[in-house]
Short mmCIF file of C-alpha atoms in Angstrom, two decimals:
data_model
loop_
_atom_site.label_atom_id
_atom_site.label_comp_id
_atom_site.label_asym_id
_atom_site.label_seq_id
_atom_site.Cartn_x
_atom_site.Cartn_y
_atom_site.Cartn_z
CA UNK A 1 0.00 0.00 0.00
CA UNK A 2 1.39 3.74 -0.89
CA UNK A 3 -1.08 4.86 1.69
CA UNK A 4 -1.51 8.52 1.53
CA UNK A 5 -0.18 10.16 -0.96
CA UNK A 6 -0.17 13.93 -2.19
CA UNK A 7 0.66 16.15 -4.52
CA UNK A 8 2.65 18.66 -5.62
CA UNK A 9 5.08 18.45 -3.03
CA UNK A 10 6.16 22.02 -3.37
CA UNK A 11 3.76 24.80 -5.08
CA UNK A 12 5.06 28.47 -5.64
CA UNK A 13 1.48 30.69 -6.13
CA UNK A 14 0.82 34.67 -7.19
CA UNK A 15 -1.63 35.98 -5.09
CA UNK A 16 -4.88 36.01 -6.85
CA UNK A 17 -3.81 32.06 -8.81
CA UNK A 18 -5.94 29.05 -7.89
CA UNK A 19 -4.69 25.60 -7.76
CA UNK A 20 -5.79 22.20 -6.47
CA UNK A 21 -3.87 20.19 -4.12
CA UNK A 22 -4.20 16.07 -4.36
CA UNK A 23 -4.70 13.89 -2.41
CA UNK A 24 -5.37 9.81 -2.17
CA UNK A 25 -5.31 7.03 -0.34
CA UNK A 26 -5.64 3.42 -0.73
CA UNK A 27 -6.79 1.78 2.27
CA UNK A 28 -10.29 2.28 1.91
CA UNK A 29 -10.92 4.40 4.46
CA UNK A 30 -14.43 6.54 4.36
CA UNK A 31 -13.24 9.40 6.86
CA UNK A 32 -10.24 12.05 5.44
CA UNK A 33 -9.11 15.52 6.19
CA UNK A 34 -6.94 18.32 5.28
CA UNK A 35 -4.83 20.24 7.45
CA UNK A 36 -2.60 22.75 7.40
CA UNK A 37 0.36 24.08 9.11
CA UNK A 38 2.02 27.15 10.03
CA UNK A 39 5.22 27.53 10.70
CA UNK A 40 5.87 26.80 14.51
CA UNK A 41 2.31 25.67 14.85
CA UNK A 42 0.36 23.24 15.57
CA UNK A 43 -2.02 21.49 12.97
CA UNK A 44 -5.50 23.12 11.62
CA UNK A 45 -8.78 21.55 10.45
CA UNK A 46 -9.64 23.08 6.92
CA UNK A 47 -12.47 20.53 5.63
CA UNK A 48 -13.04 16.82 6.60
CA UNK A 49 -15.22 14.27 5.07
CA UNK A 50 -17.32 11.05 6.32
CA UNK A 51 -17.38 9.25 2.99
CA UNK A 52 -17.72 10.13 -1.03
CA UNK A 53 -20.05 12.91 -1.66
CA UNK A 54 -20.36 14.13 2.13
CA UNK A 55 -17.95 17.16 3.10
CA UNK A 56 -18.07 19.03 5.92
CA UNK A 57 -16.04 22.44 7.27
CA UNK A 58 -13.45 22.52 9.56
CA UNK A 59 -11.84 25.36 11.95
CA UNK A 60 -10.55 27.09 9.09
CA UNK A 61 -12.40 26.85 5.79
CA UNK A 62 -12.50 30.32 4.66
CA UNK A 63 -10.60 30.39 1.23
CA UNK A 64 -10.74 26.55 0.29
CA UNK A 65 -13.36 24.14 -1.16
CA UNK A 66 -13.26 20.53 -1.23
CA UNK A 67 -15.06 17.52 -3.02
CA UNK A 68 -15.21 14.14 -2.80
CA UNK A 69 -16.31 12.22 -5.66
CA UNK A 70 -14.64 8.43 -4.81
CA UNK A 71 -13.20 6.89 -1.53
CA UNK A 72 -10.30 7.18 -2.71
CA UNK A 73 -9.83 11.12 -3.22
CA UNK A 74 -10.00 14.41 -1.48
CA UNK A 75 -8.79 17.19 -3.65
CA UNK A 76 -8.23 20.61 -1.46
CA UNK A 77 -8.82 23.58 -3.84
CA UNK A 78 -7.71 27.10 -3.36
CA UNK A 79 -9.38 29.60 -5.29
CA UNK A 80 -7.40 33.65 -5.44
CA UNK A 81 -4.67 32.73 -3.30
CA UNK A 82 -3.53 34.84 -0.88
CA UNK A 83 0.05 34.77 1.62
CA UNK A 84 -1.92 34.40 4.67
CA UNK A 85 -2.57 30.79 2.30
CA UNK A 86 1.12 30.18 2.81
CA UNK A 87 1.79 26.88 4.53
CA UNK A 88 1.65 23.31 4.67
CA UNK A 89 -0.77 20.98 3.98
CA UNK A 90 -1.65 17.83 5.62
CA UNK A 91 -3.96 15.36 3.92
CA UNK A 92 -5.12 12.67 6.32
CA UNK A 93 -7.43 9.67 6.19
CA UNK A 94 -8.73 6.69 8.59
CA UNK A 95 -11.59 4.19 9.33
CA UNK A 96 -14.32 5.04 11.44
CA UNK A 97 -14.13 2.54 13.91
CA UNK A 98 -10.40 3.55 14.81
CA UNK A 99 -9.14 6.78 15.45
CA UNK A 100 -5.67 7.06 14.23
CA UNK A 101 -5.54 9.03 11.57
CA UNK A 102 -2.88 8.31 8.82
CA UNK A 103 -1.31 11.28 7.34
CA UNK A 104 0.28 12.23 3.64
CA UNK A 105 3.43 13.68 3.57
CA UNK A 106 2.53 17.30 2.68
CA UNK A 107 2.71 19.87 0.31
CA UNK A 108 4.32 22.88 1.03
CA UNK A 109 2.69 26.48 -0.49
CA UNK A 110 4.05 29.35 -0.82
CA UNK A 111 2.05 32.23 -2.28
CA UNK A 112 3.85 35.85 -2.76
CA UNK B 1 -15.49 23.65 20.12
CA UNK B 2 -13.00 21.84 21.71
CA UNK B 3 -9.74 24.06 22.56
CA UNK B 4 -6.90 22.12 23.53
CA UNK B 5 -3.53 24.29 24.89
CA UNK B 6 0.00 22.69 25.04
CA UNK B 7 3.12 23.43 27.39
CA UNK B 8 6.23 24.08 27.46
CA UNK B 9 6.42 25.16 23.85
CA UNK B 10 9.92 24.12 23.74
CA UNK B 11 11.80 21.84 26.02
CA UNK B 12 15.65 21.01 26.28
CA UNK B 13 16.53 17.97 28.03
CA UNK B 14 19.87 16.08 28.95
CA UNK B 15 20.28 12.98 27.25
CA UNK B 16 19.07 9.80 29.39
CA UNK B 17 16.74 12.29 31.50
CA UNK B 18 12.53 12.22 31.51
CA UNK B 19 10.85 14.75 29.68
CA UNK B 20 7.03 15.99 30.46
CA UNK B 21 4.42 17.72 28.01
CA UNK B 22 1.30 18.40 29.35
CA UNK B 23 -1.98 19.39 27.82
CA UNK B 24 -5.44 20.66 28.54
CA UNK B 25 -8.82 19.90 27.02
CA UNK B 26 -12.14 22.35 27.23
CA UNK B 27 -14.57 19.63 26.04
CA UNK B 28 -15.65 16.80 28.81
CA UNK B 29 -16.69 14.60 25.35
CA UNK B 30 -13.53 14.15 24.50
CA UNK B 31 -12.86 10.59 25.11
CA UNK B 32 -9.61 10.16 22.69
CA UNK B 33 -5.86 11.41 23.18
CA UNK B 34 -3.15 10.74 20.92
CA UNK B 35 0.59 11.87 20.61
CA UNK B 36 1.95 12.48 17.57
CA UNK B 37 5.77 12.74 17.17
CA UNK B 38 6.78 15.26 13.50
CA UNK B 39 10.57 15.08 12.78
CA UNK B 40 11.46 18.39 10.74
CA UNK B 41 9.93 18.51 7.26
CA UNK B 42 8.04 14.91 7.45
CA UNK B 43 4.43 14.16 8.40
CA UNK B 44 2.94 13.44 12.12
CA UNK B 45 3.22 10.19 12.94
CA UNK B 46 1.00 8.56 15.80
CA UNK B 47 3.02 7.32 18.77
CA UNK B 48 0.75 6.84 21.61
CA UNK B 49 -2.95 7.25 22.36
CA UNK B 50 -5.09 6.88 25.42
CA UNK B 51 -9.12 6.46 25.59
CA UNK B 52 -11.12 7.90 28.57
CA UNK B 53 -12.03 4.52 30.26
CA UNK B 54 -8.27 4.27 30.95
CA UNK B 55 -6.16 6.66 33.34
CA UNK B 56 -2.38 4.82 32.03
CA UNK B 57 -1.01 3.48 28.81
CA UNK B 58 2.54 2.97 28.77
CA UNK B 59 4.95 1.49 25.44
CA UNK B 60 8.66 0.89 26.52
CA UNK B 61 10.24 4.46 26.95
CA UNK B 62 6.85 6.19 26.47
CA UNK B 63 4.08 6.42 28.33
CA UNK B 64 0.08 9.14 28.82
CA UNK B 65 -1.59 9.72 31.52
CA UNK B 66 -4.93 11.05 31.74
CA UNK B 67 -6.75 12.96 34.83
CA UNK B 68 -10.53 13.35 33.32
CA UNK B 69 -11.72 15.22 36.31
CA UNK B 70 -9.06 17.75 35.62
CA UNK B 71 -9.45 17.62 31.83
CA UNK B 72 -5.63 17.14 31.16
CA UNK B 73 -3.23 14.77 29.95
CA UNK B 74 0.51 14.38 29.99
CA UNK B 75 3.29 12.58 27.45
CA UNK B 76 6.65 11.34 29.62
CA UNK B 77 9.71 10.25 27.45
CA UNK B 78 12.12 8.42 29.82
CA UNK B 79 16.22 7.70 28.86
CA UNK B 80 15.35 10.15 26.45
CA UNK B 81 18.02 9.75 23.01
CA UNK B 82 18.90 11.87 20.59
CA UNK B 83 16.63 10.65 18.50
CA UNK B 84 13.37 11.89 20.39
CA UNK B 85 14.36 14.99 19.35
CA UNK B 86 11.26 16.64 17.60
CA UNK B 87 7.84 18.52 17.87
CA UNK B 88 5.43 16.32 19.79
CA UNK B 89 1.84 17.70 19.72
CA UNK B 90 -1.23 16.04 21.78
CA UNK B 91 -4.83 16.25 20.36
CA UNK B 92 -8.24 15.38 21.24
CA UNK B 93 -11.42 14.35 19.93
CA UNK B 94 -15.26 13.80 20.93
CA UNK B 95 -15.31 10.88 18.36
CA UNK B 96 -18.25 12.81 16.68
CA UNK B 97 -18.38 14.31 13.00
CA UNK B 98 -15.95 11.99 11.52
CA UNK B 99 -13.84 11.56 14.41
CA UNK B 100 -12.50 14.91 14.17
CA UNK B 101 -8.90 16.29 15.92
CA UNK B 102 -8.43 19.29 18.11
CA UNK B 103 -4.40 19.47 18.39
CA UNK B 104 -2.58 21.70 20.48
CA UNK B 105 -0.17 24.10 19.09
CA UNK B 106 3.20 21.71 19.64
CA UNK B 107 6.43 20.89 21.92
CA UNK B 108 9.69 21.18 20.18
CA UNK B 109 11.73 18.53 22.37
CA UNK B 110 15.64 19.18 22.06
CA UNK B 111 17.71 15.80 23.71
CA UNK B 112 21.21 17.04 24.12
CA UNK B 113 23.84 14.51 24.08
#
């Protein structure tokens, strides 16, 4: 198993650009999230979903939309970036019977 | 929502000494505490997690603890090694809405040999 994957690993944004950040997984798993991180920070919600076609906000949603059309992917999309958009971000996915939660190996933004 | 607040920010330690991160948890839901351990520029990976029914859990040189009347939890590292160098953060979770996680803002550990 690759487990969870994402891409680009490294984007470099104008403000104002959009883009979509990747993300899948192959372990089946219904529930998956995106973070992100700031630098020196701890991890923030952005959107999670329960399973394909059910997406819900997180703590920080403003800026980003999601969608999830199979189990397999959660694309993050980021529509007229802007720098306070600069950070990483975590993709994340697990079962909902356990509550580990399996992370990708992030994609770091920058957007000047 | 569930607010969750980590401390000491940063912590240096002597090689082979303990080191303690505590944290703090607003929601009495919560019933779900893991660790996670991030090494610079790579993901969080899970190292130990405690439910509410259980006040201990302890793996080798790791082990939580978890007071529920006082709504905190705590992360010891014992014979700490260079390699437990890293940012630890602690998180909680109700188990509702897809088992969501509230994490707190992060430890930087520093072992010095």
């Amino acid at each position: 198993n690759a487990g969870v994957t994402q891409t680009p690993k490294f984007r470099i944004l104008k403000i104002g650009q959009s883009m979509t950040l990747q993300c899948t997984q192959d372990m089946n798993h219904n529930y998956m999230y995106w973070y992100r991180q700031d630098p020196g920070m701890g991890l923030k919600l952005i959107y999670y979903s329960v399973g394909a076609g059910i997406t819900d906000k997180g703590e920080v949603p403003n800026g980003y939309n999601v969608s999830r059309s199979t189990t397999e992917d959660f694309p993050l999309r980021l529509e007229l970036a802007a720098p306070s958009q600069t950070s990483v971000y975590f993709c994340a996915s697990t079962y909902p019977d356990i509550n580990e939660q399996y992370f990708g190996p992030g994609t770091r933004l920058t957007v000047t | 929502g569930e607010n969750v607040e980590q401390h000491p920010s940063t912590l240096s330690v002597q090689e082979g000494d303990s080191a303690v991160i505590k944290c703090t948890y607003s929601d009495s839901a919560s019933n779900y505490f893991p660790w996670y351990k991030q090494e610079l520029g790579k993901r969080p990976q899970l190292i130990i997690d405690i439910r509410s029914n259980v006040g201990e859990k302890k793996d080798q040189r790791i082990a939580v603890t978890l007071n529920k009347t006082a709504k905190h939890f705590s992360l010891h590292i014992t014979e700490t090694q260079p390699e437990d160098s890293a940012v630890y953060f602690c998180a909680a979770s109700t188990g509702a809405a897809g088992n969501k996680l509230t994490f707190g803002g992060g430890t930087r550990v520093l072992v010095k040999p």
